[in-house]
Amino acid sequence: MEAILYASKTGFTEQFARLLAEATGLPAVPLASAKLPEGAPIVYAGWLRAGKVMGYAQAAKKYRVEAVLAVGLAPSSPQQEKATRDRNQIPAGNAVFCLRGGLTIEKLKGMEKFAMRLITSSTAKKLAAKASRTPDEDDELDILRNGGHRVSLVALSPVLAWYQAHK
C-alpha cells in the first residue's frame, strides 16, 4: 500500500484516515490533492451518502483500491458491508469496512443540512419507538439525538488486522 486516500465531508472520515495513518505509517492524503502514480495500491476512506461511498468511483478509476472504509452512521455488519460493496460495485477481492463516524449537522449547508435534519429526525423517531433496541441501535439513537462521533483506534481494529495480513 502506498497511501490512505480519503474524502471527508464533516471531518470524521479524515479523522479515521489520520488514525489509520498513525497506526500504519502510511500517509493520509485527501483524494482531491493525491499525486500518486496511476495504479498505485491504496486504502480508500470515504463518507457515505445514501449508501454511496463518496469519491470511491474516482479513486477506483485511477488507483488500485485494496480496501474501502465507508464512514457513516450505521454500525458494521456483514449485511452493511455487502450492501456497501453491491451499491458501489466494489470488486469481491477488495476489503470493505463500514465504520460509524458521527454527526455534526452544523457543518452541512443548504439542502444537505435540510435533508439530513429530516432523515435524522425520522430515523430517531423510528428507533425511539422500537420496543426493544440492540446496543448498536441505542448508540445510533444517541448520535442522532445528541450528535458526536465514534471515531477511535478501537473502531479501526478490523482494518488494522486486515492491513497487517496484507501489507
Coordinates of N, CA, C and O in Angstrom, one line a residue:
M1 N 0.8 -1.2 0.0 CA 0.0 0.0 0.0 C 0.9 1.2 0.0 O 1.9 1.3 0.7
E2 N 0.5 2.2 -0.8 CA 1.3 3.4 -0.9 C 0.7 4.6 0.0 O 1.5 5.4 0.5
A3 N -0.6 4.6 0.2 CA -1.2 5.7 0.9 C -2.6 5.3 1.3 O -3.2 4.4 0.8
I4 N -3.2 6.2 2.2 CA -4.6 6.2 2.5 C -5.1 7.4 1.9 O -4.7 8.5 2.3
L5 N -6.0 7.3 0.9 CA -6.6 8.4 0.3 C -8.0 8.6 0.9 O -8.7 7.5 1.2
Y6 N -8.5 9.8 1.0 CA -9.8 10.0 1.7 C -10.6 11.2 1.1 O -10.0 12.1 0.6
A7 N -11.9 11.1 1.3 CA -12.8 12.3 1.0 C -13.6 12.4 2.3 O -14.2 11.4 2.7
S8 N -13.7 13.6 2.9 CA -14.4 13.8 4.1 C -15.3 15.0 4.0 O -14.9 16.0 3.5
K9 N -16.5 14.8 4.5 CA -17.5 15.9 4.4 C -17.5 16.8 5.7 O -17.4 18.0 5.7
T10 N -17.6 16.1 6.9 CA -17.7 16.8 8.1 C -16.5 16.5 9.1 O -16.5 16.9 10.2
G11 N -15.5 15.7 8.6 CA -14.3 15.5 9.3 C -14.0 14.2 9.9 O -12.9 13.8 10.3
F12 N -15.1 13.4 10.0 CA -14.9 12.1 10.7 C -14.1 11.1 9.8 O -13.3 10.3 10.3
T13 N -14.3 11.1 8.5 CA -13.6 10.2 7.6 C -12.1 10.6 7.7 O -11.2 9.8 7.7
E14 N -11.8 11.9 7.7 CA -10.4 12.4 7.8 C -9.8 11.9 9.1 O -8.7 11.5 9.1
Q15 N -10.6 12.0 10.2 CA -10.1 11.5 11.5 C -9.7 10.0 11.4 O -8.6 9.6 11.9
F16 N -10.6 9.2 10.8 CA -10.3 7.8 10.7 C -9.0 7.6 9.8 O -8.2 6.8 10.2
A17 N -8.9 8.3 8.7 CA -7.8 8.2 7.8 C -6.5 8.6 8.6 O -5.4 7.9 8.4
R18 N -6.5 9.6 9.4 CA -5.3 10.0 10.1 C -4.9 9.1 11.2 O -3.8 8.8 11.4
L19 N -5.9 8.5 11.9 CA -5.7 7.5 12.9 C -5.0 6.2 12.2 O -4.1 5.7 12.8
L20 N -5.6 5.8 11.1 CA -5.0 4.7 10.4 C -3.6 5.0 9.9 O -2.7 4.1 10.0
A21 N -3.4 6.2 9.5 CA -2.0 6.6 9.0 C -1.0 6.5 10.2 O 0.1 6.0 10.0
E22 N -1.4 7.0 11.3 CA -0.5 6.9 12.5 C -0.2 5.4 12.8 O 0.9 5.1 13.2
A23 N -1.2 4.6 12.7 CA -1.0 3.2 13.1 C -0.3 2.4 12.1 O 0.4 1.4 12.4
T24 N -0.3 2.8 10.8 CA 0.3 2.0 9.8 C 1.6 2.6 9.2 O 2.4 1.9 8.6
G25 N 1.8 3.9 9.4 CA 2.9 4.6 8.8 C 2.7 5.1 7.4 O 3.6 5.7 6.8
L26 N 1.5 4.8 6.9 CA 1.2 5.2 5.5 C 0.7 6.7 5.6 O 0.1 7.1 6.6
P27 N 1.0 7.5 4.5 CA 0.5 8.9 4.5 C -1.0 8.9 4.3 O -1.6 8.0 3.6
A28 N -1.7 9.8 4.9 CA -3.2 10.0 4.7 C -3.3 11.3 3.8 O -2.8 12.3 4.3
V29 N -3.9 11.2 2.7 CA -3.9 12.3 1.7 C -5.3 12.5 1.2 O -6.0 11.5 0.8
P30 N -5.8 13.7 1.2 CA -7.1 13.9 0.6 C -7.1 13.5 -0.9 O -6.1 13.7 -1.6
L31 N -8.1 12.8 -1.3 CA -8.2 12.3 -2.7 C -8.0 13.5 -3.7 O -7.3 13.3 -4.7
A32 N -8.6 14.6 -3.4 CA -8.5 15.8 -4.3 C -7.1 16.2 -4.6 O -6.8 16.8 -5.6
S33 N -6.2 16.0 -3.7 CA -4.8 16.5 -3.8 C -3.8 15.4 -4.0 O -2.6 15.6 -4.0
A34 N -4.3 14.1 -4.2 CA -3.3 13.0 -4.3 C -2.5 13.1 -5.6 O -3.1 13.4 -6.6
K35 N -1.3 12.8 -5.5 CA -0.4 12.8 -6.6 C 0.4 11.5 -6.7 O 1.7 11.5 -6.8
L36 N -0.3 10.4 -6.6 CA 0.4 9.1 -6.7 C 0.4 8.6 -8.1 O -0.4 9.0 -8.9
P37 N 1.3 7.7 -8.4 CA 1.3 7.1 -9.8 C 0.0 6.4 -10.1 O -0.6 5.7 -9.2
E38 N -0.5 6.4 -11.3 CA -1.7 5.7 -11.7 C -1.5 4.2 -11.4 O -0.4 3.7 -11.6
G39 N -2.5 3.6 -10.8 CA -2.5 2.2 -10.5 C -1.8 1.9 -9.1 O -1.7 0.7 -8.7
A40 N -1.4 2.9 -8.4 CA -0.8 2.7 -7.1 C -1.8 2.0 -6.1 O -3.0 2.4 -6.1
P41 N -1.4 1.1 -5.3 CA -2.2 0.4 -4.4 C -2.5 1.3 -3.2 O -1.6 1.9 -2.6
I42 N -3.8 1.5 -2.9 CA -4.2 2.4 -1.8 C -5.3 1.8 -0.9 O -6.0 0.8 -1.3
V43 N -5.5 2.4 0.2 CA -6.7 2.2 1.0 C -7.5 3.4 0.8 O -7.0 4.6 0.8
Y44 N -8.8 3.3 0.5 CA -9.6 4.5 0.3 C -10.7 4.6 1.4 O -11.4 3.6 1.8
A45 N -10.8 5.8 2.0 CA -11.8 6.1 3.0 C -12.7 7.2 2.5 O -12.3 8.2 2.0
G46 N -14.0 6.9 2.5 CA -15.0 7.9 2.0 C -16.2 7.9 2.9 O -16.6 6.9 3.5
W47 N -16.9 9.1 2.9 CA -18.1 9.2 3.7 C -19.3 8.7 2.8 O -19.2 8.7 1.6
L48 N -20.3 8.3 3.5 CA -21.5 7.7 2.9 C -22.6 8.7 2.7 O -22.9 9.5 3.6
R49 N -23.2 8.7 1.5 CA -24.4 9.5 1.2 C -25.3 8.5 0.5 O -25.0 8.1 -0.6
A50 N -26.4 8.2 1.1 CA -27.4 7.3 0.6 C -26.8 6.0 0.1 O -27.1 5.5 -1.0
G51 N -25.9 5.5 0.9 CA -25.2 4.2 0.5 C -24.1 4.3 -0.4 O -23.4 3.3 -0.7
K52 N -23.8 5.4 -1.0 CA -22.7 5.6 -1.9 C -21.5 6.1 -1.1 O -21.6 7.0 -0.3
V53 N -20.3 5.5 -1.4 CA -19.1 5.9 -0.8 C -18.5 7.0 -1.7 O -18.1 6.8 -2.8
M54 N -18.6 8.2 -1.1 CA -18.3 9.4 -1.9 C -16.8 9.4 -2.3 O -15.9 9.2 -1.4
G55 N -16.5 9.6 -3.6 CA -15.1 9.6 -4.1 C -14.6 8.2 -4.5 O -13.5 8.2 -5.1
Y56 N -15.3 7.2 -4.1 CA -14.7 5.8 -4.4 C -14.6 5.6 -5.9 O -13.5 5.1 -6.4
A57 N -15.6 5.9 -6.7 CA -15.5 5.7 -8.1 C -14.4 6.4 -8.7 O -13.6 5.9 -9.6
Q58 N -14.1 7.7 -8.3 CA -13.0 8.4 -8.8 C -11.7 7.8 -8.4 O -10.8 7.7 -9.3
A59 N -11.6 7.4 -7.2 CA -10.3 6.7 -6.7 C -10.1 5.4 -7.5 O -9.0 5.1 -7.9
A60 N -11.2 4.6 -7.7 CA -11.0 3.3 -8.3 C -10.6 3.4 -9.8 O -10.0 2.5 -10.4
K61 N -11.0 4.5 -10.4 CA -10.6 4.8 -11.8 C -9.1 5.0 -12.0 O -8.5 4.6 -13.0
K62 N -8.5 5.6 -11.0 CA -7.1 6.0 -11.1 C -6.1 5.1 -10.3 O -5.0 4.9 -10.7
Y63 N -6.6 4.5 -9.2 CA -5.7 3.8 -8.3 C -6.2 2.3 -8.2 O -7.3 2.0 -8.5
R64 N -5.4 1.5 -7.6 CA -5.8 0.1 -7.3 C -6.2 0.1 -5.8 O -5.4 0.0 -4.9
V65 N -7.5 0.2 -5.6 CA -8.1 0.3 -4.3 C -8.1 -1.1 -3.7 O -8.7 -2.1 -4.2
E66 N -7.3 -1.3 -2.6 CA -7.2 -2.6 -1.9 C -8.3 -2.8 -0.8 O -8.7 -3.9 -0.6
A67 N -8.7 -1.7 -0.2 CA -9.7 -1.7 0.9 C -10.4 -0.4 0.8 O -9.9 0.7 0.5
V68 N -11.7 -0.5 1.2 CA -12.6 0.7 1.3 C -13.1 0.8 2.7 O -13.6 -0.2 3.3
L69 N -13.0 2.0 3.3 CA -13.5 2.4 4.6 C -14.7 3.3 4.3 O -14.6 4.4 3.8
A70 N -15.9 2.8 4.6 CA -17.2 3.5 4.3 C -17.6 4.1 5.7 O -18.0 3.3 6.6
V71 N -17.6 5.4 5.8 CA -17.8 6.0 7.1 C -19.2 6.6 7.1 O -19.5 7.5 6.3
G72 N -20.1 6.2 8.0 CA -21.5 6.7 8.1 C -22.0 6.5 9.5 O -21.2 6.5 10.5
L73 N -23.3 6.4 9.6 CA -23.9 6.2 11.0 C -24.2 4.8 11.3 O -24.3 4.5 12.5
A74 N -24.3 4.0 10.3 CA -24.7 2.6 10.6 C -23.5 1.8 11.2 O -22.4 2.0 10.8
P75 N -23.8 0.8 12.1 CA -22.7 0.0 12.6 C -22.2 -1.0 11.5 O -23.0 -1.3 10.6
S76 N -21.1 -1.5 11.7 CA -20.5 -2.5 10.8 C -21.3 -3.8 11.0 O -21.6 -4.2 12.2
S77 N -21.6 -4.5 9.9 CA -22.2 -5.8 10.0 C -21.9 -6.4 8.6 O -21.7 -5.7 7.6
P78 N -22.0 -7.7 8.5 CA -21.8 -8.4 7.2 C -22.9 -7.9 6.2 O -22.5 -7.7 5.0
Q79 N -24.1 -7.6 6.6 CA -25.1 -7.1 5.7 C -24.8 -5.7 5.3 O -25.0 -5.4 4.1
Q80 N -24.3 -4.9 6.1 CA -24.0 -3.5 5.8 C -22.8 -3.5 4.8 O -22.8 -2.7 3.8
E81 N -21.8 -4.3 5.1 CA -20.7 -4.4 4.2 C -21.0 -4.9 2.8 O -20.6 -4.4 1.8
K82 N -21.9 -5.9 2.8 CA -22.4 -6.5 1.5 C -23.2 -5.4 0.7 O -23.0 -5.2 -0.5
A83 N -24.1 -4.7 1.4 CA -24.8 -3.6 0.7 C -23.9 -2.5 0.2 O -24.1 -2.0 -0.9
T84 N -22.9 -2.2 1.0 CA -22.0 -1.2 0.5 C -21.2 -1.6 -0.7 O -21.0 -0.9 -1.7
R85 N -20.7 -2.9 -0.6 CA -20.0 -3.5 -1.8 C -20.9 -3.5 -3.0 O -20.5 -3.0 -4.1
D86 N -22.1 -3.9 -2.9 CA -23.0 -4.0 -4.0 C -23.4 -2.6 -4.6 O -23.3 -2.4 -5.8
R87 N -23.7 -1.7 -3.7 CA -24.2 -0.4 -4.1 C -23.1 0.4 -4.8 O -23.3 1.2 -5.7
N88 N -21.8 0.1 -4.5 CA -20.7 0.9 -5.0 C -19.9 0.1 -6.0 O -18.8 0.5 -6.5
Q89 N -20.3 -1.1 -6.3 CA -19.7 -2.0 -7.3 C -18.2 -2.2 -6.9 O -17.3 -2.1 -7.8
I90 N -18.0 -2.5 -5.7 CA -16.6 -2.8 -5.2 C -16.3 -4.3 -5.5 O -17.1 -5.2 -5.1
P91 N -15.2 -4.6 -6.2 CA -14.9 -5.9 -6.5 C -14.8 -6.8 -5.3 O -14.4 -6.4 -4.2
A92 N -15.1 -8.1 -5.5 CA -15.1 -9.1 -4.4 C -13.7 -9.2 -3.7 O -13.7 -9.5 -2.5
G93 N -12.6 -9.0 -4.4 CA -11.3 -9.2 -3.8 C -10.9 -8.0 -2.9 O -9.9 -8.1 -2.2
N94 N -11.6 -6.9 -2.9 CA -11.3 -5.8 -2.1 C -12.0 -5.8 -0.7 O -13.2 -6.2 -0.7
A95 N -11.3 -5.5 0.3 CA -11.9 -5.5 1.7 C -12.8 -4.3 1.8 O -12.5 -3.2 1.2
V96 N -13.9 -4.4 2.5 CA -14.9 -3.3 2.8 C -15.1 -3.3 4.3 O -15.4 -4.3 4.9
F97 N -14.9 -2.1 4.8 CA -15.1 -1.9 6.3 C -16.1 -0.8 6.4 O -15.9 0.3 5.9
C98 N -17.2 -1.0 7.2 CA -18.2 0.1 7.4 C -17.9 0.6 8.9 O -17.8 -0.2 9.8
L99 N -17.6 1.8 9.0 CA -17.2 2.4 10.3 C -18.2 3.5 10.7 O -18.7 4.3 9.8
R100 N -18.6 3.5 11.9 CA -19.5 4.5 12.4 C -18.7 5.8 12.7 O -17.8 5.8 13.6
G101 N -19.0 6.8 12.0 CA -18.3 8.1 12.2 C -19.0 8.9 13.2 O -18.9 8.7 14.4
G102 N -19.8 9.9 12.8 CA -20.6 10.7 13.7 C -21.5 11.6 12.9 O -21.8 11.5 11.8
L103 N -22.0 12.6 13.7 CA -23.0 13.5 13.1 C -22.8 14.9 13.7 O -22.8 15.1 14.9
T104 N -22.5 15.9 12.8 CA -22.5 17.3 13.1 C -23.2 18.0 12.0 O -22.6 18.5 11.0
I105 N -24.5 18.1 12.1 CA -25.4 18.8 11.1 C -24.9 20.2 10.9 O -25.0 20.7 9.8
E106 N -24.4 20.9 11.9 CA -24.0 22.3 11.8 C -22.9 22.5 10.7 O -22.8 23.6 10.1
K107 N -22.2 21.4 10.4 CA -21.1 21.6 9.3 C -21.7 21.4 7.9 O -21.0 21.7 6.9
L108 N -22.9 21.1 7.8 CA -23.6 20.9 6.5 C -24.2 22.3 6.1 O -24.4 23.1 6.9
K109 N -24.5 22.4 4.8 CA -25.1 23.6 4.3 C -26.3 23.3 3.4 O -26.3 22.2 2.8
G110 N -27.1 24.3 3.2 CA -28.2 24.2 2.3 C -29.1 23.0 2.4 O -29.5 22.6 3.4
M111 N -29.3 22.4 1.2 CA -30.2 21.3 1.1 C -29.7 20.0 1.8 O -30.5 19.3 2.3
E112 N -28.4 19.9 1.8 CA -27.8 18.8 2.6 C -28.2 18.9 4.1 O -28.5 17.9 4.7
K113 N -28.1 20.0 4.6 CA -28.4 20.3 6.0 C -29.9 20.0 6.2 O -30.3 19.3 7.2
F114 N -30.7 20.5 5.4 CA -32.2 20.3 5.5 C -32.5 18.9 5.4 O -33.3 18.3 6.2
A115 N -32.0 18.2 4.4 CA -32.3 16.8 4.2 C -31.8 15.9 5.4 O -32.5 15.0 5.8
M116 N -30.6 16.2 5.9 CA -30.1 15.5 7.0 C -30.9 15.7 8.2 O -31.1 14.7 9.0
R117 N -31.4 16.8 8.5 CA -32.3 17.1 9.6 C -33.6 16.2 9.5 O -34.0 15.6 10.5
L118 N -34.1 16.2 8.3 CA -35.3 15.3 8.1 C -35.0 13.9 8.3 O -35.8 13.2 9.0
I119 N -33.9 13.4 7.7 CA -33.6 12.0 7.8 C -33.3 11.6 9.3 O -33.8 10.6 9.8
T120 N -32.5 12.4 10.0 CA -32.1 12.1 11.4 C -33.3 12.1 12.3 O -33.5 11.3 13.1
S121 N -34.2 13.1 12.1 CA -35.4 13.2 12.9 C -36.3 12.0 12.7 O -36.8 11.4 13.6
S122 N -36.5 11.6 11.4 CA -37.4 10.4 11.1 C -36.7 9.1 11.7 O -37.4 8.3 12.3
T123 N -35.5 9.0 11.5 CA -34.8 7.8 11.9 C -34.8 7.7 13.5 O -35.0 6.6 14.0
A124 N -34.6 8.8 14.1 CA -34.6 8.9 15.6 C -36.0 8.5 16.1 O -36.1 7.7 17.1
K125 N -37.0 9.0 15.5 CA -38.4 8.7 15.9 C -38.6 7.2 15.8 O -39.2 6.6 16.7
K126 N -38.2 6.6 14.7 CA -38.4 5.2 14.5 C -37.7 4.3 15.5 O -38.2 3.4 16.0
L127 N -36.4 4.7 15.7 CA -35.6 4.0 16.7 C -36.2 4.1 18.1 O -36.3 3.2 18.9
A128 N -36.6 5.3 18.5 CA -37.1 5.6 19.8 C -38.4 4.8 20.0 O -38.7 4.4 21.2
A129 N -39.2 4.6 19.0 CA -40.5 3.9 19.1 C -40.3 2.4 19.2 O -41.3 1.7 19.6
K130 N -39.1 1.9 18.9 CA -38.9 0.4 19.0 C -39.0 -0.1 20.4 O -38.5 0.5 21.3
A131 N -39.8 -1.1 20.6 CA -39.9 -1.7 22.0 C -38.6 -2.2 22.5 O -38.4 -2.1 23.7
S132 N -37.9 -2.8 21.6 CA -36.6 -3.4 22.0 C -35.5 -3.0 21.0 O -35.7 -3.4 19.9
R133 N -34.5 -2.4 21.5 CA -33.4 -2.0 20.6 C -32.1 -2.7 21.0 O -31.9 -3.0 22.2
T134 N -31.3 -2.9 20.0 CA -30.0 -3.5 20.2 C -29.0 -2.4 20.7 O -29.3 -1.2 20.6
P135 N -27.9 -2.8 21.3 CA -26.9 -1.8 21.8 C -26.5 -0.9 20.6 O -26.3 0.3 20.8
D136 N -26.3 -1.4 19.4 CA -26.0 -0.6 18.2 C -27.1 0.4 17.9 O -26.8 1.6 17.6
E137 N -28.3 0.0 18.0 CA -29.4 0.9 17.8 C -29.5 2.0 18.9 O -29.8 3.2 18.6
D138 N -29.2 1.6 20.1 CA -29.2 2.6 21.2 C -28.1 3.7 20.9 O -28.2 4.9 21.1
D139 N -26.9 3.2 20.4 CA -25.8 4.1 20.1 C -26.2 5.0 19.0 O -25.9 6.2 19.0
E140 N -26.8 4.4 17.9 CA -27.2 5.3 16.8 C -28.2 6.3 17.2 O -28.1 7.5 16.8
L141 N -29.1 5.9 18.1 CA -30.1 6.9 18.6 C -29.5 8.0 19.4 O -29.8 9.2 19.2
D142 N -28.5 7.6 20.2 CA -27.7 8.7 20.9 C -27.0 9.7 20.0 O -27.1 10.9 20.2
I143 N -26.4 9.2 18.9 CA -25.8 10.1 18.0 C -26.8 11.0 17.3 O -26.6 12.2 17.1
L144 N -27.9 10.4 16.9 CA -28.9 11.1 16.2 C -29.5 12.2 17.1 O -29.8 13.3 16.6
R145 N -29.7 11.9 18.4 CA -30.3 12.9 19.3 C -29.2 13.9 19.8 O -29.6 15.1 20.0
N146 N -28.0 13.5 20.0 CA -27.0 14.3 20.7 C -25.8 14.7 19.9 O -25.0 15.5 20.3
G147 N -25.7 14.2 18.7 CA -24.5 14.4 17.9 C -23.4 13.7 18.4 O -23.5 12.8 19.2
G148 N -22.2 14.1 18.0 CA -21.0 13.4 18.5 C -20.4 12.4 17.5 O -20.9 12.4 16.3
H149 N -19.5 11.6 17.9 CA -18.8 10.7 17.0 C -18.3 9.5 17.7 O -18.3 9.4 18.9
R150 N -17.9 8.5 16.9 CA -17.4 7.2 17.4 C -16.1 6.9 16.8 O -15.7 5.7 16.7
V151 N -15.3 7.9 16.4 CA -14.0 7.7 15.7 C -13.0 7.3 16.8 O -12.9 8.0 17.8
S152 N -12.4 6.1 16.6 CA -11.4 5.7 17.6 C -10.5 4.6 16.9 O -10.9 4.0 15.9
L153 N -9.4 4.4 17.5 CA -8.5 3.4 17.1 C -9.1 2.0 17.3 O -8.9 1.1 16.4
V154 N -9.9 1.8 18.3 CA -10.5 0.6 18.6 C -11.5 0.2 17.4 O -11.5 -0.9 16.9
A155 N -12.2 1.2 16.9 CA -13.1 1.0 15.8 C -12.3 0.6 14.5 O -12.9 -0.1 13.6
L156 N -11.0 0.9 14.4 CA -10.2 0.5 13.3 C -9.6 -0.8 13.4 O -8.8 -1.3 12.6
S157 N -9.8 -1.5 14.5 CA -9.2 -2.8 14.8 C -9.3 -3.8 13.6 O -8.3 -4.4 13.2
P158 N -10.5 -4.0 13.0 CA -10.6 -4.9 11.9 C -9.8 -4.4 10.7 O -9.2 -5.3 10.0
V159 N -9.7 -3.1 10.5 CA -8.9 -2.6 9.4 C -7.4 -2.9 9.6 O -6.7 -3.3 8.7
L160 N -7.0 -2.6 10.8 CA -5.6 -2.9 11.2 C -5.2 -4.3 11.1 O -4.1 -4.7 10.6
A161 N -6.1 -5.2 11.5 CA -5.9 -6.7 11.3 C -5.7 -7.0 9.8 O -4.8 -7.8 9.4
W162 N -6.6 -6.5 9.0 CA -6.6 -6.7 7.5 C -5.2 -6.2 7.0 O -4.5 -6.9 6.3
Y163 N -4.9 -5.0 7.4 CA -3.6 -4.3 6.9 C -2.4 -5.2 7.3 O -1.5 -5.4 6.4
Q164 N -2.3 -5.7 8.5 CA -1.2 -6.5 8.9 C -1.1 -7.8 8.1 O 0.0 -8.2 7.7
A165 N -2.2 -8.3 7.7 CA -2.2 -9.5 6.9 C -1.9 -9.3 5.4 O -1.6 -10.2 4.7
H166 N -2.1 -8.0 4.9 CA -1.9 -7.7 3.5 C -0.8 -6.7 3.1 O -0.7 -6.4 2.0
K167 N 0.0 -6.3 4.1 CA 1.0 -5.3 3.8 C 2.2 -5.9 3.1 O 2.4 -7.1 3.0

